[in-house]
CSV table of C-alpha atoms and ligand atoms in Angstrom, one decimal:
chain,number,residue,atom,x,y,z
W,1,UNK,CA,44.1,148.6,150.1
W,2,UNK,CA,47.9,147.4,150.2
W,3,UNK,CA,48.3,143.5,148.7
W,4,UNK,CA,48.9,142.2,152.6
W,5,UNK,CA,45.6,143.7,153.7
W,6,UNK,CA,43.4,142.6,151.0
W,7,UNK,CA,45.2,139.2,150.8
W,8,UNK,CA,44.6,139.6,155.3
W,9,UNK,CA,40.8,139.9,154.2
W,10,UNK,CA,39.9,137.4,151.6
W,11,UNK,CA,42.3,134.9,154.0
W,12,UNK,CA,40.1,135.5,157.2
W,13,UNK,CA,37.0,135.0,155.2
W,14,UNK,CA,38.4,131.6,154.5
W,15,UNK,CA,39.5,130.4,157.5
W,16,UNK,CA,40.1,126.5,156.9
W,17,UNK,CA,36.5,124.4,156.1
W,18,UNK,CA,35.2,122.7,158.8
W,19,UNK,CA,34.0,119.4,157.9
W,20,UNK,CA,35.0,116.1,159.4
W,21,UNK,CA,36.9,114.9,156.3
W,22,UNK,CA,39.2,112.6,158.1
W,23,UNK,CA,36.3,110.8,159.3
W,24,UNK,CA,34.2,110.2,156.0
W,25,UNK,CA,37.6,109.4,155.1
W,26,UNK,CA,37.7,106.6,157.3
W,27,UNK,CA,34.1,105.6,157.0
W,28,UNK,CA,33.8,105.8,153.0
W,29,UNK,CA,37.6,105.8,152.0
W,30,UNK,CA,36.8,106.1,148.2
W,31,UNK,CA,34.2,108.9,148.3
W,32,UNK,CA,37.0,110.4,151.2
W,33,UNK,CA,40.2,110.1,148.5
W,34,UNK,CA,38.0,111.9,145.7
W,35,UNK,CA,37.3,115.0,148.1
W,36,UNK,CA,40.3,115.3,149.7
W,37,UNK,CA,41.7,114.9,145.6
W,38,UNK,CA,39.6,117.0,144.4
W,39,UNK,CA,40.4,120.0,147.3
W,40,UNK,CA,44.0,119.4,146.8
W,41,UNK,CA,43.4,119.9,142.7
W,42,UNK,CA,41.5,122.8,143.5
W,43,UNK,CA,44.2,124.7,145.5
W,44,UNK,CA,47.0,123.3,143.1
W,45,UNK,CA,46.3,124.9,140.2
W,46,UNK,CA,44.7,128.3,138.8
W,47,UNK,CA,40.4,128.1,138.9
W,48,UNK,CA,40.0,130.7,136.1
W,49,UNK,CA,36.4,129.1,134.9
W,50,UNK,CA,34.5,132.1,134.9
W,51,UNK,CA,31.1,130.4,136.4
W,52,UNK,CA,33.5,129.2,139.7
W,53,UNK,CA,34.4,130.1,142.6
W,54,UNK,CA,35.4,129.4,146.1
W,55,UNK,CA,32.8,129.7,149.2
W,56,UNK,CA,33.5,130.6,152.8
W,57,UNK,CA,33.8,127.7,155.4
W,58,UNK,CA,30.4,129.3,156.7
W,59,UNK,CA,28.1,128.5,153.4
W,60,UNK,CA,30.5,125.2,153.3
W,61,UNK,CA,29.2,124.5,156.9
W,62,UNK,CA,25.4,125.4,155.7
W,63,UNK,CA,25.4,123.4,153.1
W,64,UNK,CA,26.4,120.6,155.1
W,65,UNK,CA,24.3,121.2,158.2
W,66,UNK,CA,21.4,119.1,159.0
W,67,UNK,CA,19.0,121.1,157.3
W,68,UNK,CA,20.0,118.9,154.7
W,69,UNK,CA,17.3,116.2,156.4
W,70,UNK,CA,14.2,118.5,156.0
W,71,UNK,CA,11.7,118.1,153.6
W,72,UNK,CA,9.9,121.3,152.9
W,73,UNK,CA,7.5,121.5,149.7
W,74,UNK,CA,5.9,125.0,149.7
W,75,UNK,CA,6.8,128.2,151.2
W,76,UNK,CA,7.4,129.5,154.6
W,77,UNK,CA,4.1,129.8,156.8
W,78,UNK,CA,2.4,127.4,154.1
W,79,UNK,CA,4.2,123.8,153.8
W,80,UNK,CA,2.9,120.9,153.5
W,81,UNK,CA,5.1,119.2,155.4
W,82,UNK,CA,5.5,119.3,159.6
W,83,UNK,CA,8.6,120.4,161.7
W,84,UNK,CA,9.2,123.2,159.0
W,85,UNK,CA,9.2,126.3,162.0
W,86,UNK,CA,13.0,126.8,161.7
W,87,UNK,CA,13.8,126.0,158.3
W,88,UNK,CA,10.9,128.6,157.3
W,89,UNK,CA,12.8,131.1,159.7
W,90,UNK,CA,15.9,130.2,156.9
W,91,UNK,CA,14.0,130.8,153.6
W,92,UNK,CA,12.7,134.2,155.6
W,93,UNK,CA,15.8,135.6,155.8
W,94,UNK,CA,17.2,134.3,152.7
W,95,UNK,CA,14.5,136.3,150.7
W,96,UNK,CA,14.7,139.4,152.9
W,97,UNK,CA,18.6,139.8,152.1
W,98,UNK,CA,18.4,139.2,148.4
W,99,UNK,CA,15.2,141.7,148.0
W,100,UNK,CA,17.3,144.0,150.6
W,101,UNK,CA,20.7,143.5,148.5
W,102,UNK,CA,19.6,144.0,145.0
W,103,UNK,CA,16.5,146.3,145.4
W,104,UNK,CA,13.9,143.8,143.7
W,105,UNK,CA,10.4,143.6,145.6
W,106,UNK,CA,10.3,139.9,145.5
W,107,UNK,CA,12.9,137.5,145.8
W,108,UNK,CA,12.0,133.7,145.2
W,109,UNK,CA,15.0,131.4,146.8
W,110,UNK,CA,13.9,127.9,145.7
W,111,UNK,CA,15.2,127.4,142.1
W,112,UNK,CA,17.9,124.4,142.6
W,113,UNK,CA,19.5,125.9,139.4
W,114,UNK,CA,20.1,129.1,137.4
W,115,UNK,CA,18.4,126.8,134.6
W,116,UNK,CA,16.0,125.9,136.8
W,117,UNK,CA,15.0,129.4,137.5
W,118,UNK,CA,15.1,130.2,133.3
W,119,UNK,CA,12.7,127.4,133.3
W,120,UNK,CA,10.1,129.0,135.8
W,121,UNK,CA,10.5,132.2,134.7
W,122,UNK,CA,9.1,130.9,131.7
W,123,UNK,CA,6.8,129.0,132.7
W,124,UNK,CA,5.7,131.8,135.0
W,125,UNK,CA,5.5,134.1,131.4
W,126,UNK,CA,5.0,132.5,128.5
W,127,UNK,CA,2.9,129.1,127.1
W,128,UNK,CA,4.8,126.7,124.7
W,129,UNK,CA,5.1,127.7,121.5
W,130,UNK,CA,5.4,131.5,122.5
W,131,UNK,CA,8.3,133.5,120.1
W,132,UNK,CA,11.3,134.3,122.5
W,133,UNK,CA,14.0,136.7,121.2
W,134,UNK,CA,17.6,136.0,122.7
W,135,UNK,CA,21.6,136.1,122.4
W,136,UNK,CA,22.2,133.2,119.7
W,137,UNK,CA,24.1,130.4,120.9
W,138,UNK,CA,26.9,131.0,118.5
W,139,UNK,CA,27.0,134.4,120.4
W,140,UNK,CA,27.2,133.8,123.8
W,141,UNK,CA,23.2,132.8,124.5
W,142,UNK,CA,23.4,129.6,127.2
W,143,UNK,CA,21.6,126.3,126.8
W,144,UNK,CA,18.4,127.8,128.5
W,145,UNK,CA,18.0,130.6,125.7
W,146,UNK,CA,17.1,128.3,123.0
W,147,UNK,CA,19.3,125.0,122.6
W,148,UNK,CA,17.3,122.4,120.6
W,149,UNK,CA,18.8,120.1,123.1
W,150,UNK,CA,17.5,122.1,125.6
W,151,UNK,CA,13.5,122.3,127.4
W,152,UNK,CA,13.9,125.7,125.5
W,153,UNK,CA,14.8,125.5,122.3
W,154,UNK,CA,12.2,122.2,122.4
W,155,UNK,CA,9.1,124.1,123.7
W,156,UNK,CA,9.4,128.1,122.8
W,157,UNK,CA,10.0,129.1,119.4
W,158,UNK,CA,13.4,131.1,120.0
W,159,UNK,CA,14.9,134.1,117.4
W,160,UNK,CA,19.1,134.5,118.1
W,161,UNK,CA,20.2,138.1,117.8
W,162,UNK,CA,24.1,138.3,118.0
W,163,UNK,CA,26.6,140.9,118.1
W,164,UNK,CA,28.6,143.2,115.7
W,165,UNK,CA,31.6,141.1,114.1
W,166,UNK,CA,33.7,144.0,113.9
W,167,UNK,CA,33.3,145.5,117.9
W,168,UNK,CA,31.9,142.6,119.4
W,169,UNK,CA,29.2,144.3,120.7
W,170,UNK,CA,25.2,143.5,121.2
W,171,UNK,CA,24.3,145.4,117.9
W,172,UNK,CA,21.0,147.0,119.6
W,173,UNK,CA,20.1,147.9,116.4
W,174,UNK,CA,19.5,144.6,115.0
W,175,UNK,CA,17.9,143.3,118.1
W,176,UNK,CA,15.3,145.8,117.7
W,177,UNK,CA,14.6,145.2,113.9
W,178,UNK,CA,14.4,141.5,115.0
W,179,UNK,CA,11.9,142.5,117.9
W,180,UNK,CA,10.0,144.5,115.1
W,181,UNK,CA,9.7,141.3,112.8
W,182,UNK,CA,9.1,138.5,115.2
W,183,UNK,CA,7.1,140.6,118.2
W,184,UNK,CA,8.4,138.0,120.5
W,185,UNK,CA,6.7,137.9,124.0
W,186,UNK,CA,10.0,137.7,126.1
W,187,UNK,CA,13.0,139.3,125.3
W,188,UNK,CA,16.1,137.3,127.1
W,189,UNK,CA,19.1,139.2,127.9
W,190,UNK,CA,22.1,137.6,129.6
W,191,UNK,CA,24.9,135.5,128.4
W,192,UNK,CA,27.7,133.2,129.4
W,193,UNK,CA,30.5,135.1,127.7
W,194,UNK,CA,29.9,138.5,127.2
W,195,UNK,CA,32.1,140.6,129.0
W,196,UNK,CA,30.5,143.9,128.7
W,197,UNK,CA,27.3,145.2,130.6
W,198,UNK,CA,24.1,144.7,128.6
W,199,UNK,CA,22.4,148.1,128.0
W,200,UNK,CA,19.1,147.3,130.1
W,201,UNK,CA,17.4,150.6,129.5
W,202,UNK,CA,18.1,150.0,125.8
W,203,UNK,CA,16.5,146.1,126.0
W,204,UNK,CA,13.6,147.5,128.1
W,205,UNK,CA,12.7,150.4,125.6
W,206,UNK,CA,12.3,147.6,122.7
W,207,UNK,CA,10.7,145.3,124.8
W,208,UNK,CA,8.1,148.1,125.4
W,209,UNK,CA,8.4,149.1,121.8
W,210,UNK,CA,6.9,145.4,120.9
W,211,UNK,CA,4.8,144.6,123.5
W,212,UNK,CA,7.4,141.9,125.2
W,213,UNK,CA,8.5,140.9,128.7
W,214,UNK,CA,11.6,141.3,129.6
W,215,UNK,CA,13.7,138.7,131.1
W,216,UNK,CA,17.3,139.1,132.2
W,217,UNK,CA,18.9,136.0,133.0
W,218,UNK,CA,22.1,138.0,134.8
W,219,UNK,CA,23.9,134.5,136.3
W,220,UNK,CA,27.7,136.0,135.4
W,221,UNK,CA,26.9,139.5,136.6
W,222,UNK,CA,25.0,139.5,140.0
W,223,UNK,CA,27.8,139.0,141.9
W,224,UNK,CA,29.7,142.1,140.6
W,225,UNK,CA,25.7,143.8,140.9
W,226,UNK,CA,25.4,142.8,144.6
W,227,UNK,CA,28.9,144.4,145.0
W,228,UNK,CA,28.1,147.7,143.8
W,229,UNK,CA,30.8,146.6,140.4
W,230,UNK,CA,28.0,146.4,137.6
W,231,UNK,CA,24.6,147.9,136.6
W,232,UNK,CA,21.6,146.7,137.8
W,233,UNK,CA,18.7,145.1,135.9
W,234,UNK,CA,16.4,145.1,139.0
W,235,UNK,CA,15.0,148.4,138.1
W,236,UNK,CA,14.7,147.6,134.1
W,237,UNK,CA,13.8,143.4,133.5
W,238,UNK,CA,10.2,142.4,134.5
W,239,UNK,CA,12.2,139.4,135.9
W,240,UNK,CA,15.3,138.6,137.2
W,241,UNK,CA,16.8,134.8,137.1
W,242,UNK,CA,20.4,134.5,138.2
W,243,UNK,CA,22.5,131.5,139.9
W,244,UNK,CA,24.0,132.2,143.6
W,245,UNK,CA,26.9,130.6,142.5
W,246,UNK,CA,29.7,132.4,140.3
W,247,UNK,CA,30.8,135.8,141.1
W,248,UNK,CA,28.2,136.0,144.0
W,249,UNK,CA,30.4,133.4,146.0
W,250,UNK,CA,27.1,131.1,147.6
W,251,UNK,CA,26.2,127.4,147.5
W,252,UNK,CA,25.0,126.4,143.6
W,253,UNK,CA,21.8,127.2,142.9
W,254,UNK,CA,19.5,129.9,141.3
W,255,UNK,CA,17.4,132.2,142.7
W,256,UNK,CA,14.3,135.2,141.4
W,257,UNK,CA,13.9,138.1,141.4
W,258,UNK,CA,11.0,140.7,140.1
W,259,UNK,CA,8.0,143.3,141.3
W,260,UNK,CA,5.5,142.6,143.6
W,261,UNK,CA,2.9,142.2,141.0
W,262,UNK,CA,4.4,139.0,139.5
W,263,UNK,CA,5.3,137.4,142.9
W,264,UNK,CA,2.8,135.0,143.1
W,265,UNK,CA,3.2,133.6,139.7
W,266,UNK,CA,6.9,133.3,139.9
W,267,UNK,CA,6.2,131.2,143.3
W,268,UNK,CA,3.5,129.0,141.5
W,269,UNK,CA,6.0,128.6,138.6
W,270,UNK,CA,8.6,127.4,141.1
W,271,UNK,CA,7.0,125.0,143.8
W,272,UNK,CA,4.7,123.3,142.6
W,273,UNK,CA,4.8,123.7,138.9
W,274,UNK,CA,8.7,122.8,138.3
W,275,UNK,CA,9.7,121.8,141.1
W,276,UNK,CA,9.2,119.6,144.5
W,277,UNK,CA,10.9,120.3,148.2
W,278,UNK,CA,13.2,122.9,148.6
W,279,UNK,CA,16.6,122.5,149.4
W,280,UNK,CA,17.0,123.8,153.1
W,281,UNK,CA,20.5,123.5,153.5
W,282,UNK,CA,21.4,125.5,150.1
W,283,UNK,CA,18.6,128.5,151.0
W,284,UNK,CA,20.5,128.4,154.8
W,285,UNK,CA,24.1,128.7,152.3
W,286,UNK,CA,22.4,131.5,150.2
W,287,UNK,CA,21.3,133.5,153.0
W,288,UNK,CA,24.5,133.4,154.5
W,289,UNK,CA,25.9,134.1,151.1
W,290,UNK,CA,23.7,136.9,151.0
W,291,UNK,CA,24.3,138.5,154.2
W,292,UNK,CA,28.3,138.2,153.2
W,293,UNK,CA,27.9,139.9,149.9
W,294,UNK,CA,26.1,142.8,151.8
W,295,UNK,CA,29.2,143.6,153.3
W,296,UNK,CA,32.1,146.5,152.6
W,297,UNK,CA,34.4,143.5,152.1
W,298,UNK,CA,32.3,141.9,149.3
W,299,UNK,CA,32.1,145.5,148.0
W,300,UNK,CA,35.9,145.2,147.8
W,301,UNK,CA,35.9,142.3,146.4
W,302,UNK,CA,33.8,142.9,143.1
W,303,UNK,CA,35.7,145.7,142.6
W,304,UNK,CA,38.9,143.9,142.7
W,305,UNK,CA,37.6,141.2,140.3
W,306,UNK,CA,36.9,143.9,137.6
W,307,UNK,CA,40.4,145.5,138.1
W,308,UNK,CA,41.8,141.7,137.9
W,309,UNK,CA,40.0,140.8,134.9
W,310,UNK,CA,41.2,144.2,133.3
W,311,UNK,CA,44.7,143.2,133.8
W,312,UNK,CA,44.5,139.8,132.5
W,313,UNK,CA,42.9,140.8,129.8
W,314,UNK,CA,45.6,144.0,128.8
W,315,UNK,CA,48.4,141.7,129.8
W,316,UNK,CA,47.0,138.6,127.5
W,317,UNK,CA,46.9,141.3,124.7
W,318,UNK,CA,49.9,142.4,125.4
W,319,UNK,CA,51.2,138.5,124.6
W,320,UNK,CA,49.7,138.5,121.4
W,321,UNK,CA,46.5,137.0,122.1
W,322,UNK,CA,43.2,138.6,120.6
W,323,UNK,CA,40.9,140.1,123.0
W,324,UNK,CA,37.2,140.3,122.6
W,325,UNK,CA,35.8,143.3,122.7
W,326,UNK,CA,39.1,144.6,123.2
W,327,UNK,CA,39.0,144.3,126.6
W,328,UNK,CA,36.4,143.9,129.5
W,329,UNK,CA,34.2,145.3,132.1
W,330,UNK,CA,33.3,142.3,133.9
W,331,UNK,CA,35.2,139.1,135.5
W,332,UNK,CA,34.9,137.5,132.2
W,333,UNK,CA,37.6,138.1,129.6
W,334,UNK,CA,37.2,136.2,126.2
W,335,UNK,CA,40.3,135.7,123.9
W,336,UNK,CA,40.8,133.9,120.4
W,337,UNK,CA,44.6,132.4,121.1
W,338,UNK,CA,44.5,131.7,117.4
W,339,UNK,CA,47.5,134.3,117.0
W,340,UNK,CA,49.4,132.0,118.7
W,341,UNK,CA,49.2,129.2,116.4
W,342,UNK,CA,46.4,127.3,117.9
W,343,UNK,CA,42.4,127.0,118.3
W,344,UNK,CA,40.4,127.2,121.5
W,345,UNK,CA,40.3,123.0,122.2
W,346,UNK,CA,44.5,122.9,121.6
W,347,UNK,CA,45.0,125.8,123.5
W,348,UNK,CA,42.6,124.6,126.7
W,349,UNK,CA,44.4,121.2,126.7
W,350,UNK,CA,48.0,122.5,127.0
W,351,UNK,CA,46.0,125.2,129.6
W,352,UNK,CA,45.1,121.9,131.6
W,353,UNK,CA,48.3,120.2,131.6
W,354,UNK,CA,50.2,123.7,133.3
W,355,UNK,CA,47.6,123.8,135.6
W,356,UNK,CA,45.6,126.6,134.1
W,357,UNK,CA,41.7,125.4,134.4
W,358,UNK,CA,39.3,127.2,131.9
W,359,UNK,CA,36.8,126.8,129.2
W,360,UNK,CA,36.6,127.4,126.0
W,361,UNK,CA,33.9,129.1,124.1
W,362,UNK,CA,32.1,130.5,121.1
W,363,UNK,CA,33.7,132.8,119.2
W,364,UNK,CA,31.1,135.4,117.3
W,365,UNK,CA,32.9,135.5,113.8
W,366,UNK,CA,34.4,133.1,111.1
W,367,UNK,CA,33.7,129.2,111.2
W,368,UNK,CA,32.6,128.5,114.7
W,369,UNK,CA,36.3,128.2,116.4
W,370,UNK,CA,36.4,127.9,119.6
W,371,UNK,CA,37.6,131.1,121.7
W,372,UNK,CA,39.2,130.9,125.3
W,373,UNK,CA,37.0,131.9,128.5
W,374,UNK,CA,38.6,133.3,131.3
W,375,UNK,CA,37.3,134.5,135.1
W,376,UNK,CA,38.6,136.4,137.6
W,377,UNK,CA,36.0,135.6,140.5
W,378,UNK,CA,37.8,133.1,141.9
W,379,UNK,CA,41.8,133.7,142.2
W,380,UNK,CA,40.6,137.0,143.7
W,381,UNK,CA,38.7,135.0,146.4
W,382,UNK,CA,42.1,133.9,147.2
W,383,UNK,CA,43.5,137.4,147.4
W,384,UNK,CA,45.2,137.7,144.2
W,385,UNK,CA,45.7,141.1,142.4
W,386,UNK,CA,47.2,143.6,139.3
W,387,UNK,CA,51.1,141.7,140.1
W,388,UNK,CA,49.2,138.2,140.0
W,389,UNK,CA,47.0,138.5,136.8
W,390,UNK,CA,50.2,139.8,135.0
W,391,UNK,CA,52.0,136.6,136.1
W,392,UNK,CA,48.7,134.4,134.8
W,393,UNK,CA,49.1,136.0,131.6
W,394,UNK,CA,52.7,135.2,131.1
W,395,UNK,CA,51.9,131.4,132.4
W,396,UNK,CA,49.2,131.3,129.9
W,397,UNK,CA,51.0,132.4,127.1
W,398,UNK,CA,54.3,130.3,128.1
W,399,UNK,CA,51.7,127.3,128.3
W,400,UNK,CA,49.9,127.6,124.8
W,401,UNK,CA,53.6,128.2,123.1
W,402,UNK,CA,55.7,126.1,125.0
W,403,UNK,CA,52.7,123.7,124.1
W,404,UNK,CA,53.6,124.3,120.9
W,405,UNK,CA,56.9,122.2,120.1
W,406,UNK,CA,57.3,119.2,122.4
W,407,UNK,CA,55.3,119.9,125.3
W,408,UNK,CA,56.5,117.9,128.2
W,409,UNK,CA,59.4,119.2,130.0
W,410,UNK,CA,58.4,123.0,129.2
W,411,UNK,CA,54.9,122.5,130.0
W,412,UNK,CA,55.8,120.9,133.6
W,413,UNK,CA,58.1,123.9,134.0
W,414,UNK,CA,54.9,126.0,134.1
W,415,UNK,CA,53.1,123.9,135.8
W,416,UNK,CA,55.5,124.1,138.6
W,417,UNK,CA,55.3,128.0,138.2
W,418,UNK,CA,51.6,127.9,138.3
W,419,UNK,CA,51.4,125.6,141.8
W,420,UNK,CA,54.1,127.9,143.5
W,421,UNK,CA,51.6,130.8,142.5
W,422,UNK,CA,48.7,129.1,143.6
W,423,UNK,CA,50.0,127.8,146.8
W,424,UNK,CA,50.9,131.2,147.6
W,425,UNK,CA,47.1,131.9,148.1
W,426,UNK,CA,45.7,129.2,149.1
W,427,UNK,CA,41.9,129.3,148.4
W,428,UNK,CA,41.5,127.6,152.5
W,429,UNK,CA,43.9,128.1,154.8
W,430,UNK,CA,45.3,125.3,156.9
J,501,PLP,C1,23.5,133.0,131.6
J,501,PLP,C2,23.3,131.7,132.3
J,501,PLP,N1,22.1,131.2,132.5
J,501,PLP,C3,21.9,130.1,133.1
J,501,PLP,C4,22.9,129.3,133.6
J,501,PLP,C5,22.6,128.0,134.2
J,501,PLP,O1,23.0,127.8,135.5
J,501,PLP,P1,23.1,126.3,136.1
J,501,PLP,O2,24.3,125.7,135.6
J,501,PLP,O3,23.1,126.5,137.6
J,501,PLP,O4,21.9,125.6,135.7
J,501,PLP,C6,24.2,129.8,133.5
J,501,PLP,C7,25.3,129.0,134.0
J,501,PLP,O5,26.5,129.1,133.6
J,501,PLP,C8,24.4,131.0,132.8
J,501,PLP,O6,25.7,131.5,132.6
């Protein structure tokens, strides 16, 4: 599709949002001038955090809808609250599009978080104290697969497998020898950094292998998955946790997936065992999120965020930065700026002041720098392609060197570069 056509489509899926701002304005003038800041900072600068993204005025006009009002503690047909008739027509649909869109028997809506779906899975799996074999933290592994600070890493007894330190790569080989010596009863793939697809048909085999479940906690990839852009884990992972958030473009929240014959203990683990009411007006934002990514356009879309994220990631090579895995096959590209002079905290902050809005991240190797995370998800939401992620590169690099000397006048110089890109596709029109 020519640049005018695809920036045409991601434009008239953001058509401009339609809530009443000017009036909470006037009726709550503080809470009025952070939102209206907060849009404006949004459209200002670059959103390259990887987990981010920008909605369509229609899951924006969901989440705001009155649904908002309705308690609802149980699950359609069996609440135990009145009035429920129409939201339960909501939660219907929202579980009939994500079964329909990523294949999976069951689909469980509720989970008011991708943690808080990690935290039902395994509930619905395992009993405290259980051995749970996952991506270490240092590696990539998120708070949910085994944090000490975390409900995880305080009630499950978690083993960290990493990745090779010369590739990059899960090392499947070790992952199965640690399988072998621990016999864990879940095996967690799924990370917040790892920009490669995670062999699923190799994680299942060991799981088999050692008797474990298998748990993919897929909240960076579903997005591109729902989009046609990245394997599946449906057919492979006993269960499925994700967030609708990130790539997949809906309201923030989690949702679950797995086979018919767990259903009933994923619910249970859900409502009532973790959590109370549902959120009505986020399952009304996932359905419609759902029934968006269903679409050829979504298709489009994931496609064009792993093209993006290609780019950016040859082009930030190309500036002398070190790329991860030497490239990517996701939205997320991971780079170690120390080439340039400066760690992963430096590098962010001088990121910041141009404009550019990321996170940094563990880096697999040496002393536990911090790397650079990067996502493409959402300046391709606002119709940017190949030319743009060329011209984020060279902002990024300008940034971190300019950064370098004085800072200041250079770094406003690419600041100013970096709104005239970004105002050049802005995330809502108008
Ligand atoms: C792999 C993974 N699991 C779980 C989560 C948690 O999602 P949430 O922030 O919605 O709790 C994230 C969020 O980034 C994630 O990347």
């Amino acid at each position: 599709m020519p640049v005018t056509a695809a920036a045409t489509a991601a434009s008239a899926a953001h058509a401009p949002a339609p809530a009443d701002f000017e009036a909470l304005r006037r009726q709550d003038p503080q809470i009025g001038e952070v939102i209206v800041g907060e849009t404006a900072r949004q459209a200002e600068g670059l959103q390259l955090i990887a987990a981010e993204n920008f909605t369509s005025p229609a899951v924006l006009a969901a989440l705001g809808s009155p649904l908002a009002n309705k308690y609802a503690e149980g699950y359609p047909g069996a609440r135990h609250h009145g009035g429920c008739e129409l939201v339960d027509a909501a939660e219907r649909i929202a579980v009939e599009r994500a079964a329909g869109l990523f294949g999976a028997e069951h689909a469980n809506v509720q989970p008011h978080s991708g943690s808080s779906a990690v935290l039902a899975a395994y509930a619905a799996l395992l009993r405290p104290g259980d051995t749970v074999l996952a991506m270490g933290l240092a590696y990539g592994g998120h708070l949910t697969h085994g944090s000490p600070s975390n409900f995880s890493g305080r009630w499950f007894d978690f083993v960290g497998y990493g990745v090779d330190a010369e590739t990059g790569l899960i090392d499947y080989e070790e992952v199965n020898a640690l399988a072998h010596r621990d016999r864990p009863k879940a095996i967690v793939c799924g990370s917040i950094s790892y920009p490669r697809h995670p062999d699923y048909a190799a994680f299942r085999e060991i799981a088999d292998e050692v008797g474990a479940c298998l748990i993919a906690d897929a909240a960076h990839p579903m997005g591109l998955v729902a989009g046609g852009a990245a394997p599946s884990p449906v057919p492979y992972a006993d269960v499925v946790c994700a967030t609708t958030h990130k790539v997949l473009r809906g309201p923030r929240g989690g949702m679950i997936l797995c086979g018919a014959d767990l259903a009933e203990r994923i619910d249970r683990a859900v409502f009532p065992f973790t959590q109370g009411g549902a959120q009505m007006h986020t399952i009304a934002a996932k359905a419609v999120a759902f029934g968006e990514a269903a679409t050829p356009a979504f298709t489009e879309y994931a496609h064009q965020v792993v093209a993006n994220a290609r780019v950016l990631a040859d082009a930030l090579a190309a500036e002398g930065l070190e790329v991860l895995t030497g490239g990517t096959d996701t939205h997320l590209v991971v780079v170690d700026p120390a080439p340039l002079g400066v760690d992963g905290r430096t590098a962010r902050g001088r990121l910041a002041a141009a404009g550019l809005v990321l996170d940094t991240c563990a880096l697999p190797y040496g002393d536990g720098g911090r790397g650079i995370r990067l996502g493409t998800a959402a300046v391709t939401t606002q119709g940017m392609r190949e030319t743009e992620m060329a011209r984020v590169a060279a902002l990024f690099a300008a940034a971190v060197r300019e950064g370098n000397g004085e800072g200041g006048e250079s770094i406003r110089r690419v600041r100013t570069e970096v709104r005239e890109l970004a105002g050049r596709f802005p995330p809502y029109p108008g």
